[in-house]
Coordinates of C-alpha atoms (C1' of nucleotides) in Angstrom, one line a residue:
Chain A
M13 CA 0.0 0.1 0.1
A14 CA 2.8 2.5 0.9
E15 CA 4.6 1.3 -2.2
V16 CA 1.8 2.8 -4.4
G17 CA 2.4 6.1 -2.6
Y18 CA -0.8 6.1 -0.6
V19 CA -0.8 8.9 2.2
P20 CA -3.6 8.4 4.5
N21 CA -6.0 11.3 4.9
L22 CA -5.4 12.4 8.5
V23 CA -8.1 15.1 8.0
A24 CA -10.8 12.5 7.5
G25 CA -9.3 10.5 10.3
G26 CA -9.2 13.4 12.5
L27 CA -12.9 14.1 11.8
A28 CA -14.0 10.5 12.2
A29 CA -12.1 10.0 15.5
T30 CA -13.0 13.6 16.8
R31 CA -9.3 14.1 17.6
T32 CA -6.4 14.8 15.5
R33 CA -2.6 14.3 16.0
I34 CA -1.9 17.9 16.0
V35 CA -0.8 20.1 18.8
A36 CA -1.0 23.9 18.5
A37 CA 1.9 26.1 19.5
I38 CA 1.6 29.8 20.0
V39 CA 4.7 32.1 20.6
P40 CA 5.2 35.9 20.3
Y41 CA 8.0 35.5 17.9
I42 CA 9.4 32.5 16.1
Q43 CA 12.6 34.5 15.3
H44 CA 13.4 35.0 18.9
G45 CA 16.1 32.5 19.8
V46 CA 14.3 31.6 23.1
F47 CA 11.1 30.7 21.6
A48 CA 12.5 29.0 18.7
D49 CA 14.4 26.7 21.1
A50 CA 11.3 26.0 23.0
V51 CA 9.5 25.1 19.7
Q52 CA 12.2 22.8 18.6
G53 CA 12.1 20.9 22.0
L54 CA 8.4 20.8 21.6
T55 CA 8.5 19.7 18.0
D56 CA 10.9 16.9 18.6
G57 CA 9.2 15.7 21.6
L58 CA 5.8 15.5 20.0
R59 CA 7.1 13.8 16.9
Q60 CA 8.2 10.8 18.4
A61 CA 4.7 10.4 19.5
G62 CA 3.4 11.0 16.2
Y63 CA 2.1 14.5 16.7
C64 CA 2.6 17.6 14.5
V65 CA 2.9 21.1 15.5
L66 CA 0.6 23.7 14.1
L67 CA 2.4 27.1 14.6
G68 CA 1.2 30.6 15.5
S69 CA 3.1 33.7 16.0
S70 CA 1.3 36.5 17.9
G71 CA 3.9 39.3 17.7
G72 CA 3.5 39.7 21.5
V73 CA 0.0 41.3 20.8
A74 CA -2.8 39.9 23.1
K75 CA -5.4 40.6 20.6
E76 CA -3.6 38.8 17.8
E77 CA -3.1 36.0 20.2
E78 CA -6.8 35.6 20.7
T79 CA -7.4 35.6 16.9
I80 CA -4.7 33.0 16.2
I81 CA -5.8 30.8 19.1
R82 CA -9.4 30.9 17.6
T83 CA -8.1 29.7 14.1
L84 CA -5.8 27.1 15.6
L85 CA -8.5 25.7 17.7
G86 CA -10.6 25.4 14.6
H87 CA -8.2 22.7 13.6
R88 CA -9.1 20.8 16.7
P89 CA -5.7 20.2 18.0
A90 CA -5.3 17.4 20.6
G91 CA -3.4 20.0 22.7
L92 CA -2.1 23.3 22.9
V93 CA 1.1 25.0 24.0
I94 CA 1.5 28.7 24.5
Q95 CA 4.0 31.2 25.8
G96 CA 3.3 33.0 28.8
A97 CA 0.2 33.2 31.1
N98 CA -1.4 36.4 30.7
H99 CA -4.2 36.2 28.1
T100 CA -7.3 38.2 27.4
D101 CA -10.5 36.9 29.1
A102 CA -11.8 35.8 25.8
T103 CA -8.7 33.8 25.2
R104 CA -8.7 32.2 28.4
A105 CA -12.4 31.2 27.9
L106 CA -11.5 29.8 24.6
L107 CA -8.8 27.8 26.0
V108 CA -10.8 26.4 28.8
K109 CA -13.8 25.5 26.4
A110 CA -11.5 23.8 24.1
N111 CA -11.2 21.0 26.8
I112 CA -7.8 19.8 25.7
P113 CA -4.5 19.5 27.6
I114 CA -2.9 23.0 27.5
V115 CA 0.6 24.1 28.7
E116 CA 1.6 27.7 29.4
M117 CA 5.5 27.9 28.9
G118 CA 8.2 30.1 30.3
T119 CA 6.4 31.2 33.4
L120 CA 5.1 29.7 36.6
T121 CA 1.6 30.7 37.8
D122 CA -0.6 29.5 40.5
T123 CA -3.4 29.7 38.2
P124 CA -2.6 28.0 34.9
V125 CA -5.5 27.4 32.4
D126 CA -4.3 23.8 32.7
M127 CA -0.6 23.2 33.1
C128 CA 2.5 25.3 33.1
V129 CA 6.2 24.7 32.8
G130 CA 8.8 27.5 33.3
Y131 CA 10.7 29.3 35.9
S132 CA 10.3 32.2 38.2
N133 CA 11.1 35.3 36.0
R134 CA 10.8 37.4 39.2
E135 CA 13.3 35.4 41.1
A136 CA 15.6 35.2 38.2
A137 CA 15.6 38.8 37.8
C138 CA 16.0 39.4 41.5
G139 CA 19.0 37.1 41.5
A140 CA 20.6 39.0 38.5
V141 CA 20.0 42.4 40.0
G142 CA 20.9 41.2 43.4
H143 CA 24.3 40.2 42.0
M144 CA 24.9 43.5 40.5
I145 CA 24.0 45.2 43.9
A146 CA 26.4 42.8 45.7
T147 CA 29.2 44.0 43.3
G148 CA 28.6 47.5 44.2
C149 CA 25.9 48.9 41.8
R150 CA 23.6 51.2 43.2
R151 CA 22.0 53.0 40.3
I152 CA 20.7 50.2 38.1
G153 CA 18.7 50.7 34.8
L154 CA 16.4 48.2 33.5
V155 CA 15.4 47.5 29.8
V156 CA 12.1 45.4 29.6
A157 CA 9.4 44.6 27.1
P158 CA 6.2 46.5 27.4
I159 CA 5.1 45.1 30.6
A160 CA 1.4 45.4 30.0
S161 CA 1.6 42.7 27.2
N162 CA 4.3 40.6 28.5
D163 CA 3.8 38.8 31.9
R164 CA 7.2 37.2 32.0
H165 CA 8.8 40.8 31.7
S166 CA 6.4 42.2 34.1
Q167 CA 7.7 39.5 36.6
R168 CA 11.2 40.4 35.8
L169 CA 10.3 44.0 36.6
M170 CA 9.0 43.0 39.8
G171 CA 12.2 41.0 40.6
Y172 CA 14.3 44.0 39.7
V173 CA 12.2 46.1 42.2
D174 CA 12.5 43.4 44.9
A175 CA 16.2 43.3 44.7
L176 CA 16.4 47.1 45.1
E177 CA 14.1 47.2 47.9
R178 CA 15.9 44.5 49.8
V179 CA 18.8 46.8 50.1
G180 CA 16.5 49.9 50.8
I181 CA 16.9 51.4 47.4
T182 CA 13.7 53.0 46.3
H183 CA 12.5 52.2 43.0
D184 CA 12.9 55.0 40.3
S185 CA 10.7 54.4 37.4
S186 CA 12.6 56.7 35.2
L187 CA 15.4 54.2 35.3
V188 CA 13.2 51.7 33.4
A189 CA 13.2 51.7 29.5
T190 CA 10.7 49.9 27.4
A191 CA 12.2 48.1 24.2
R192 CA 9.8 48.0 21.5
G193 CA 10.8 44.6 20.2
F194 CA 13.3 41.9 20.5
N195 CA 15.8 43.3 18.0
F196 CA 19.1 44.7 18.4
N197 CA 18.0 48.2 17.3
D198 CA 15.1 48.2 19.7
G199 CA 17.7 47.7 22.4
C200 CA 19.9 50.3 21.1
T201 CA 17.1 52.8 21.2
A202 CA 16.1 51.9 24.8
V203 CA 19.5 51.8 26.1
A204 CA 20.4 55.1 24.5
S205 CA 17.5 56.9 26.0
L206 CA 18.5 55.6 29.3
L207 CA 22.1 56.6 29.0
D208 CA 21.0 60.0 27.7
R209 CA 18.8 60.7 30.8
H210 CA 20.9 58.9 33.3
P211 CA 24.7 59.4 32.8
D212 CA 25.3 58.3 36.4
L213 CA 24.0 54.8 35.9
D214 CA 26.4 52.2 37.3
G215 CA 24.6 49.0 36.2
L216 CA 22.1 47.9 33.6
F217 CA 19.9 44.9 33.7
C218 CA 18.6 44.0 30.2
A219 CA 15.7 41.5 30.3
S220 CA 16.9 39.9 27.1
D221 CA 20.3 39.1 26.0
I222 CA 19.8 40.8 22.7
W223 CA 19.4 44.2 24.3
A224 CA 22.4 43.5 26.5
M225 CA 24.2 43.1 23.3
S226 CA 22.7 46.6 22.3
A227 CA 23.9 47.9 25.6
L228 CA 27.6 46.7 25.0
A229 CA 27.5 48.3 21.6
E230 CA 26.1 51.5 22.7
C231 CA 28.7 51.6 25.6
R232 CA 31.6 51.0 23.0
K233 CA 30.1 53.9 21.0
R234 CA 30.1 56.2 23.9
G235 CA 33.4 55.1 25.4
I236 CA 31.8 53.7 28.5
Q237 CA 33.9 51.0 30.0
V238 CA 32.0 47.7 30.8
P239 CA 32.1 46.7 33.6
A240 CA 34.3 49.2 35.2
E241 CA 32.0 52.2 34.6
L242 CA 28.7 50.2 33.9
S243 CA 27.9 46.6 34.6
V244 CA 25.7 44.9 32.3
C245 CA 23.6 41.9 32.8
G246 CA 21.3 40.1 30.4
F247 CA 18.8 37.3 30.3
N248 CA 18.5 34.0 28.7
D249 CA 22.1 33.2 28.0
Q250 CA 21.7 32.9 24.2
E251 CA 24.5 31.2 22.2
F252 CA 26.3 34.4 21.4
S253 CA 26.2 35.8 24.9
S254 CA 29.5 34.3 25.9
E255 CA 31.2 35.6 22.8
L256 CA 30.4 39.2 23.2
S257 CA 33.0 41.7 24.2
P258 CA 32.9 41.5 27.1
P259 CA 31.4 38.1 27.7
L260 CA 27.9 38.8 29.1
T261 CA 26.7 37.9 32.6
T262 CA 23.3 36.6 32.1
V263 CA 20.5 34.3 33.5
R264 CA 20.6 30.8 31.9
V265 CA 17.2 29.1 31.5
P266 CA 16.7 25.6 30.1
R267 CA 14.9 26.7 26.8
L268 CA 14.9 23.5 25.0
E269 CA 13.9 21.6 27.9
I270 CA 11.0 23.9 28.4
G271 CA 9.5 22.8 25.1
A272 CA 10.5 19.2 25.5
H273 CA 8.8 19.0 28.9
A274 CA 5.7 20.6 27.5
A275 CA 5.6 18.0 24.9
E276 CA 5.9 15.3 27.6
L277 CA 3.1 16.9 29.6
I278 CA 0.8 17.0 26.6
I279 CA 1.5 13.4 25.5
A280 CA 1.0 12.1 29.1
R281 CA -2.4 13.7 29.3
L282 CA -3.4 12.4 25.9
S283 CA -2.4 8.9 26.9
N284 CA -4.3 9.2 30.3
Q285 CA -1.0 9.0 32.2
P286 CA -0.9 10.9 35.5
I287 CA 0.8 14.3 35.7
A288 CA 3.3 14.8 38.3
A289 CA 2.3 18.4 38.9
R290 CA 0.3 21.2 37.1
K291 CA 3.2 23.4 37.6
T292 CA 6.7 22.4 36.7
D293 CA 9.6 24.6 37.7
V294 CA 12.8 24.0 35.6
G295 CA 14.7 26.4 37.3
F296 CA 17.4 28.9 36.3
E297 CA 21.0 29.8 36.6
L298 CA 23.0 32.9 37.1
V299 CA 25.8 32.9 34.7
L300 CA 28.6 35.2 35.9
R301 CA 30.7 36.6 33.1
E302 CA 32.9 39.6 32.5
S303 CA 30.1 42.2 31.9
T304 CA 29.5 42.7 35.5
L305 CA 32.1 43.3 38.3
P306 CA 33.5 40.4 40.1
A307 CA 32.0 39.6 43.6
S308 CA 34.4 40.9 46.0
Chain B
M14 CA -22.6 32.9 17.0
A15 CA -19.1 34.0 17.8
E16 CA -20.4 35.3 21.1
V17 CA -21.5 31.9 22.2
G18 CA -17.8 30.8 21.7
Y19 CA -18.4 28.9 18.6
V20 CA -15.4 27.8 17.0
P21 CA -16.0 26.4 13.4
N22 CA -14.5 22.9 12.8
L23 CA -11.9 23.4 10.2
V24 CA -11.1 19.5 10.0
A25 CA -14.8 19.0 9.0
G26 CA -14.4 22.0 6.4
G27 CA -11.2 20.6 5.2
L28 CA -12.6 17.3 4.6
A29 CA -15.7 18.5 2.9
A30 CA -13.9 20.9 0.7
T31 CA -11.1 18.6 0.0
R32 CA -8.7 21.5 0.7
T33 CA -7.4 22.9 4.0
R34 CA -6.0 26.3 5.1
I35 CA -2.8 24.7 6.2
V36 CA 0.6 25.0 4.6
A37 CA 3.4 22.5 5.6
A38 CA 6.7 23.8 6.3
I39 CA 9.9 21.7 6.6
V40 CA 13.2 23.0 8.1
P41 CA 16.3 21.2 9.2
Y42 CA 16.3 23.2 12.5
I43 CA 13.9 25.5 14.1
Q44 CA 16.5 26.7 16.4
H45 CA 18.8 28.0 13.7
G46 CA 18.3 31.6 13.3
V47 CA 18.3 31.4 9.6
F48 CA 15.4 28.9 9.5
A49 CA 13.6 30.5 12.3
D50 CA 13.7 33.9 10.3
A51 CA 12.3 32.3 7.1
V52 CA 9.5 30.5 9.0
Q53 CA 8.6 33.7 10.7
G54 CA 8.3 35.5 7.4
L55 CA 6.4 32.4 6.1
T56 CA 4.0 32.3 9.0
D57 CA 3.3 36.1 9.0
G58 CA 2.7 36.2 5.3
L59 CA 0.4 33.2 5.3
R60 CA -1.6 34.2 8.2
Q61 CA -2.9 37.4 6.5
A62 CA -4.4 35.1 3.9
G63 CA -5.9 32.9 6.7
Y64 CA -3.3 30.1 6.4
C65 CA -1.7 28.2 9.3
V66 CA 1.7 26.7 9.4
L67 CA 2.2 23.1 10.1
L68 CA 5.8 22.7 11.1
G69 CA 8.2 19.9 10.7
S70 CA 11.9 19.7 11.6
S71 CA 14.2 17.1 10.0
G72 CA 17.3 17.6 11.8
G73 CA 18.9 17.8 8.2
V74 CA 18.5 14.0 7.8
A75 CA 17.1 13.3 4.4
K76 CA 15.4 10.1 5.6
E77 CA 13.7 12.0 8.5
E78 CA 12.6 14.6 6.0
E79 CA 10.8 11.9 4.1
T80 CA 9.0 10.5 7.0
I81 CA 7.9 14.0 8.3
I82 CA 6.8 15.0 4.8
R83 CA 4.6 12.0 4.6
T84 CA 3.1 12.6 7.8
L85 CA 2.6 16.4 7.1
L86 CA 1.1 15.6 3.5
G87 CA -1.4 13.3 5.4
H88 CA -2.9 16.5 6.9
R89 CA -3.6 17.5 3.2
P90 CA -1.8 20.9 3.3
A91 CA -2.8 23.3 0.7
G92 CA 0.8 24.0 0.0
L93 CA 4.3 22.9 1.1
V94 CA 7.5 24.9 1.9
I95 CA 10.8 23.1 2.3
Q96 CA 14.4 24.1 2.8
G97 CA 16.9 23.2 0.3
A98 CA 16.3 21.2 -3.0
N99 CA 18.1 17.9 -2.4
H100 CA 15.6 15.3 -1.3
T101 CA 15.4 11.5 -1.7
D102 CA 13.8 10.2 -4.7
A103 CA 10.8 8.9 -2.6
T104 CA 10.5 12.6 -1.2
R105 CA 10.5 14.0 -4.5
A106 CA 7.8 11.6 -5.8
L107 CA 5.7 12.3 -2.7
L108 CA 6.0 16.0 -3.4
V109 CA 5.1 15.6 -6.9
K110 CA 2.1 13.5 -6.3
A111 CA 0.7 15.7 -3.5
N112 CA -0.1 18.0 -6.5
I113 CA 0.1 21.2 -4.5
P114 CA 2.2 24.4 -4.7
I115 CA 5.5 23.6 -3.4
V116 CA 8.2 26.2 -2.6
E117 CA 12.0 25.1 -2.1
M118 CA 13.7 27.8 0.0
G119 CA 17.1 29.1 0.4
T120 CA 18.6 27.8 -2.8
L121 CA 18.3 28.2 -6.6
T122 CA 17.8 25.2 -8.8
D123 CA 17.0 24.8 -12.4
T124 CA 14.8 21.7 -11.6
P125 CA 12.6 22.7 -8.7
V126 CA 9.9 20.3 -7.8
D127 CA 7.6 23.3 -8.4
M128 CA 9.0 26.8 -7.5
C129 CA 12.1 27.9 -5.4
V130 CA 13.2 31.1 -3.8
G131 CA 16.6 31.7 -2.7
Y132 CA 20.1 32.8 -3.7
S133 CA 23.1 31.3 -5.3
N134 CA 25.0 29.7 -2.5
R135 CA 27.8 29.0 -4.8
E136 CA 28.2 32.6 -6.0
A137 CA 27.9 33.9 -2.4
A138 CA 30.6 31.7 -1.2
C139 CA 32.7 32.3 -4.1
G140 CA 32.3 36.1 -3.7
A141 CA 33.4 35.6 0.1
V142 CA 36.3 33.6 -0.5
G143 CA 37.3 35.9 -3.6
H144 CA 37.3 38.8 -1.2
M145 CA 39.6 37.0 1.2
I146 CA 41.8 36.2 -1.7
A147 CA 41.8 39.7 -2.9
T148 CA 43.1 40.8 0.5
G149 CA 45.9 38.4 0.4
C150 CA 44.9 35.1 1.7
R151 CA 46.3 32.3 -0.1
R152 CA 45.8 29.2 2.3
I153 CA 42.0 29.2 3.0
G154 CA 40.3 26.8 5.2
L155 CA 36.6 26.1 5.0
V156 CA 34.0 24.9 7.6
V157 CA 31.0 23.4 6.2
A158 CA 27.9 21.2 7.1
P159 CA 28.1 17.4 5.7
I160 CA 27.8 18.0 2.1
A161 CA 26.1 14.9 1.2
S162 CA 23.0 15.8 3.2
N163 CA 23.2 19.6 2.7
D164 CA 22.7 21.0 -0.9
R165 CA 23.2 24.5 0.2
H166 CA 26.4 23.8 1.8
S167 CA 27.8 21.6 -0.8
Q168 CA 27.1 24.6 -3.3
R169 CA 29.1 26.8 -0.8
L170 CA 32.0 24.3 -1.2
M171 CA 31.8 24.6 -4.9
G172 CA 31.9 28.3 -4.7
Y173 CA 34.9 28.2 -2.3
V174 CA 36.7 25.9 -5.0
D175 CA 35.6 28.2 -7.7
A176 CA 37.3 31.1 -6.2
L177 CA 40.4 29.4 -5.4
E178 CA 40.7 28.1 -8.9
R179 CA 40.0 31.5 -10.4
V180 CA 43.5 32.5 -9.1
G181 CA 45.1 29.2 -9.8
I182 CA 45.2 27.9 -6.4
T183 CA 44.4 24.1 -6.4
H184 CA 41.9 22.8 -3.9
D185 CA 43.4 20.9 -1.1
S186 CA 40.5 18.8 0.5
S187 CA 42.4 18.6 3.8
L188 CA 41.6 22.3 4.1
V189 CA 37.9 21.4 4.6
A190 CA 36.4 20.6 8.0
T191 CA 32.9 19.3 8.5
A192 CA 30.9 20.5 11.3
R193 CA 28.5 18.1 12.9
G194 CA 25.9 20.5 13.6
F195 CA 24.8 24.1 13.8
N196 CA 26.0 24.8 17.3
F197 CA 28.9 26.7 18.7
N198 CA 30.6 23.7 20.0
D199 CA 30.2 21.9 16.6
G200 CA 32.1 24.7 15.1
C201 CA 35.0 24.7 17.8
T202 CA 35.5 21.1 17.1
A203 CA 35.8 21.6 13.4
V204 CA 37.9 24.9 13.7
A205 CA 40.1 23.3 16.2
S206 CA 41.0 20.2 14.0
L207 CA 41.7 22.5 11.1
L208 CA 43.9 24.7 13.0
D209 CA 45.8 21.6 14.5
R210 CA 46.4 20.3 11.3
H211 CA 47.3 23.4 9.3
P212 CA 48.8 26.1 11.4
D213 CA 49.7 27.8 8.1
L214 CA 46.2 28.9 7.3
D215 CA 45.7 32.5 6.7
G216 CA 42.1 32.6 5.9
L217 CA 39.1 30.7 7.2
F218 CA 35.7 30.7 5.5
C219 CA 32.8 29.5 7.8
A220 CA 29.6 28.5 6.0
S221 CA 27.7 29.7 9.0
D222 CA 28.1 32.6 11.1
I223 CA 27.8 30.4 14.3
W224 CA 31.0 28.4 13.3
A225 CA 32.7 31.7 12.6
M226 CA 32.0 32.8 16.1
S227 CA 33.6 29.5 17.2
A228 CA 36.6 30.4 15.0
L229 CA 37.0 33.8 16.6
A230 CA 36.9 32.1 20.2
E231 CA 39.2 29.4 19.2
C232 CA 41.7 32.1 17.8
R233 CA 41.4 34.1 20.9
K234 CA 42.1 30.9 22.9
R235 CA 45.2 30.3 20.8
G236 CA 46.3 33.7 20.6
I237 CA 45.9 34.0 16.9
Q238 CA 45.2 37.5 15.8
V239 CA 42.3 38.0 13.8
P240 CA 42.5 39.3 11.0
A241 CA 46.2 40.0 11.0
E242 CA 47.3 36.3 11.4
L243 CA 44.0 34.6 10.1
S244 CA 41.0 36.2 8.3
V245 CA 37.6 34.8 9.2
C246 CA 34.4 35.1 7.1
G247 CA 31.1 33.8 8.1
F248 CA 27.8 33.3 6.3
N249 CA 24.3 34.5 7.0
D250 CA 25.0 37.9 8.9
Q251 CA 23.1 37.0 11.9
E252 CA 22.1 39.6 14.3
F253 CA 25.0 38.8 16.6
S254 CA 27.5 38.8 13.8
S255 CA 28.5 42.7 13.9
E256 CA 28.8 42.5 17.7
L257 CA 31.4 39.8 17.8
S258 CA 35.1 40.7 18.5
P259 CA 36.2 41.5 15.9
P260 CA 33.0 42.2 14.0
L261 CA 32.5 39.5 11.4
T262 CA 32.8 39.8 7.8
T263 CA 30.0 37.8 6.3
V264 CA 27.4 37.2 3.6
R265 CA 24.1 38.8 4.3
V266 CA 21.0 37.1 2.8
P267 CA 17.4 38.1 3.1
R268 CA 16.3 35.5 5.5
L269 CA 12.9 36.8 6.4
E270 CA 12.2 37.9 2.9
I271 CA 12.7 34.4 1.7
G272 CA 10.0 33.1 3.9
A273 CA 7.7 36.0 3.1
H274 CA 8.2 35.5 -0.8
A275 CA 7.4 31.8 -0.2
A276 CA 4.2 32.6 1.2
E277 CA 3.3 34.9 -1.5
L278 CA 4.0 32.4 -4.1
I279 CA 2.1 29.8 -2.3
I280 CA -0.9 32.3 -1.8
A281 CA -0.7 33.3 -5.4
R282 CA -0.9 29.8 -6.7
L283 CA -3.6 29.0 -4.4
S284 CA -5.8 31.8 -5.8
N285 CA -4.9 31.0 -9.4
Q286 CA -2.8 34.0 -9.9
P287 CA 0.1 34.0 -12.3
I288 CA 3.6 33.4 -10.9
A289 CA 6.2 35.7 -12.2
A290 CA 8.8 32.9 -12.2
R291 CA 9.3 29.4 -10.8
K292 CA 12.8 30.5 -9.7
T293 CA 13.2 33.7 -7.6
D294 CA 16.6 35.0 -6.8
V295 CA 16.6 37.1 -3.7
G296 CA 20.4 37.8 -4.0
F297 CA 22.9 38.2 -1.3
E298 CA 25.5 40.9 -0.2
L299 CA 29.0 40.6 1.0
V300 CA 29.2 42.6 4.3
L301 CA 32.7 43.7 5.0
R302 CA 33.7 44.1 8.5
E303 CA 36.8 43.7 10.7
S304 CA 37.5 40.0 10.8
T305 CA 39.0 40.1 7.3
L306 CA 41.8 42.2 6.2
P307 CA 40.8 45.5 4.5
A308 CA 40.9 45.4 0.6
S309 CA 44.1 47.2 -0.4
Chain C
dC20 C1' -11.8 -12.0 14.8
dT21 C1' -13.5 -10.0 10.4
dG22 C1' -16.9 -7.4 7.8
dT23 C1' -20.2 -3.9 7.7
dT24 C1' -22.5 0.6 8.6
dA25 C1' -23.3 4.8 10.6
dG26 C1' -21.7 8.9 11.4
dC27 C1' -17.8 12.9 12.4
dG28 C1' -19.4 18.6 10.9
dC29 C1' -18.8 20.8 7.3
dT30 C1' -19.0 22.3 1.7
dT31 C1' -21.0 21.9 -2.5
dT32 C1' -24.3 20.7 -5.3
dC33 C1' -28.8 20.5 -6.9
dA34 C1' -33.8 21.2 -6.4
dA35 C1' -37.2 24.2 -5.0
Chain D
dT5 C1' -32.2 33.3 -3.3
dT6 C1' -32.9 29.8 0.1
dG7 C1' -33.0 25.2 1.8
dA8 C1' -32.3 20.1 1.6
dA9 C1' -29.3 16.3 0.6
dA10 C1' -25.1 14.1 -0.7
dG11 C1' -20.9 13.3 0.3
dC12 C1' -15.5 14.4 1.7
dG13 C1' -12.4 9.6 3.8
dC14 C1' -11.8 8.0 7.4
dT15 C1' -12.9 5.7 12.7
dA16 C1' -15.6 3.2 15.8
dA17 C1' -19.1 0.6 17.1
dC18 C1' -21.6 -3.0 16.1
dA19 C1' -23.3 -7.3 14.2
dG20 C1' -22.1 -11.7 12.1

DNA sequence: CTGTTAGCGCTTTCAA
DNA sequence: TTGAAAGCGCTAACAG
C-alpha cells in the first residue's frame, strides 16, 4: 500500500475520530532564539509520539493571540502550548472551553489554564539584579518589553524592584526603559535613551540578551567601560552571549527543555497518564561572566 | 454565534472542501536563526491570507525529512514549503504526487519540484572567498555542514573551490572541515581540528556565522590575531555577527524575505494568480567588517 | 476476529 | 435566493 504512494488522509481520520494528532503552539516571535528553542524541543518531543505542531506567532499582541488561537483551535488540535500566562479573558475562555491539555510555557503561575512549565522570572531577575548590587552597583537601569503585554517581563520588573528594595533602594521608574521589540536596534534605542537621561547609571539589567548586546554596543560607541563604569547583565544566555565583548553575565534558562517538557506533559495527558504536577519549575542559573564586576 | 464561543470545525471543513487552510513547512532546525527567520516570514505572510503553518523539523537528515513530509502531507496541506532542494527520490515523488504548490527555499535550482526562492549559495561563497583572496589570503580553510546531506553547503563548497581556482590555487581537500551541527561547540571542534592540522592557514571561511563565532573564540584561545594572522569570514549575517570581536565579515541573505516570498508564491498559486517565475533570486550581499583584512 | 455501517461537521451541489 | 441532501475519507461501534 505504501509502495503505491498512498498517504492516509489524516483530515478524514481526525474528523472521524474527533481527535487529531496535531498540537497547536503559539509563541510571540518564532525568530526569537528563546522561543525557537522551545518550539524545537516541543516539535521533537511531539514527533516521537506521532504529533505535528501547528504554529502560530502573535507578535506579542494579546488581541492577535486571541485571533490566532481561535483559528488554531478550529483545527481541533489534541493539545495546545502557549508562551506566557497572561491572556485576554476571551482567550482564557476559549482555551478552557477547548477542553484539551494546555501548557503555558516560560513562566510559573498558580492559576494555569491547565498546566505550566517554566521558571520564576521574578526570582531570576531578582537574583541577577541582586548580584549587581552585591558587586557595588547602586543606580541600576532596566530594559524590558512592554510590561502590559508581557507577563514574563512584568515579572522581571518585579524581581528588579524586589532586589532594590531588599537593600533599601527606592525604585525610580525613570530608570526603566521599554524596548519596542526583541531586536538589536530596539535595544539600542532603549539603552540610548536611558544613558542620555541617566549618565550616572552604574548598572544595567537587560531583560533579554539581545538588548544587553545593544547595551555593549552603545557603551562602546560612547566610550563607557564595561563593567568598570557600567555593569551589564542580560537574560536568557543565548548562544552568542559568551562571545560578546566583554562576555555577558546573564541568566541561563533551559529553553529547549521547556519545550520538551511541555511535549511530555501533553503526551502524558493524551494517553491518560498521571501528571506529576500542574506546575513544573525548570529553574534558572545565574551565569557570571565579565560584563559585571566580580563579586568581592 | 461568535459570542457563544463557537469555533468552526476546520477539520470537517477541510474534509468537505477537500482542501485545508494549512501550509506545511519543513526546515532542518527550527532553532537555527536562519530557518527561524524564514519560518517567521512565512507564517506572517500566510496568516494574512488565513493560512496556518504546520511545522516539521528534519534535523537535516534526508530520511527523517521523508517521514515528516509523509506525515505532513497526510494532513492535506494546501501548499508546502521546504528548505533546500536535495531530497530523496521517494520524497520528490511524494511532493510531486501531492499536487499542491511547493516552494523550495534558500537555494536556486533549475529543476525545482515546483518553485524555488533563494540565492546562489555557490556565487555567494565564491564572492566571500574571492574577497579573502583579494586581501592576500592564499591558504584558506573551510568549515561546512556534511555536504552529502546539505545541498546549500555543498554549493558553498563549490563556490569556495571556484574562487580558489580562479586565481590558480588548487583545491586541497584537507583544508575542509565538516561541522557536525549548527552549534557553537560543533564549530569549535571543526575549527580546532583545522587549526591543529594546518597552522599555516591565513584565512578561514565558515559557511555559517555560528561557526565563525567558534573560530573567533578558538583564535582568541590560541592567541591567533584576527585578521592579522588569520582572516575569518562567516555566512548569513546573523544579528550577533556585527557584535562579535572583531565584528564579522559575512554574507548577508534576506532570510525573512525568503519566507515571506514563499508565502506569496503559495498564496498566488492557491488563488490562481500567475507566478512571475518558478525561480526567484533574492540575492545576497557581502558585508565587510573587521574579521577580514581590508581590501588594499 | 472480520466485515459492515453509521456517522464525524462541514462544503457543495442541486432542487425548489 | 434559500434550503435540503449528498458526500469528503476515514474511525468506531456493532453485528455476524
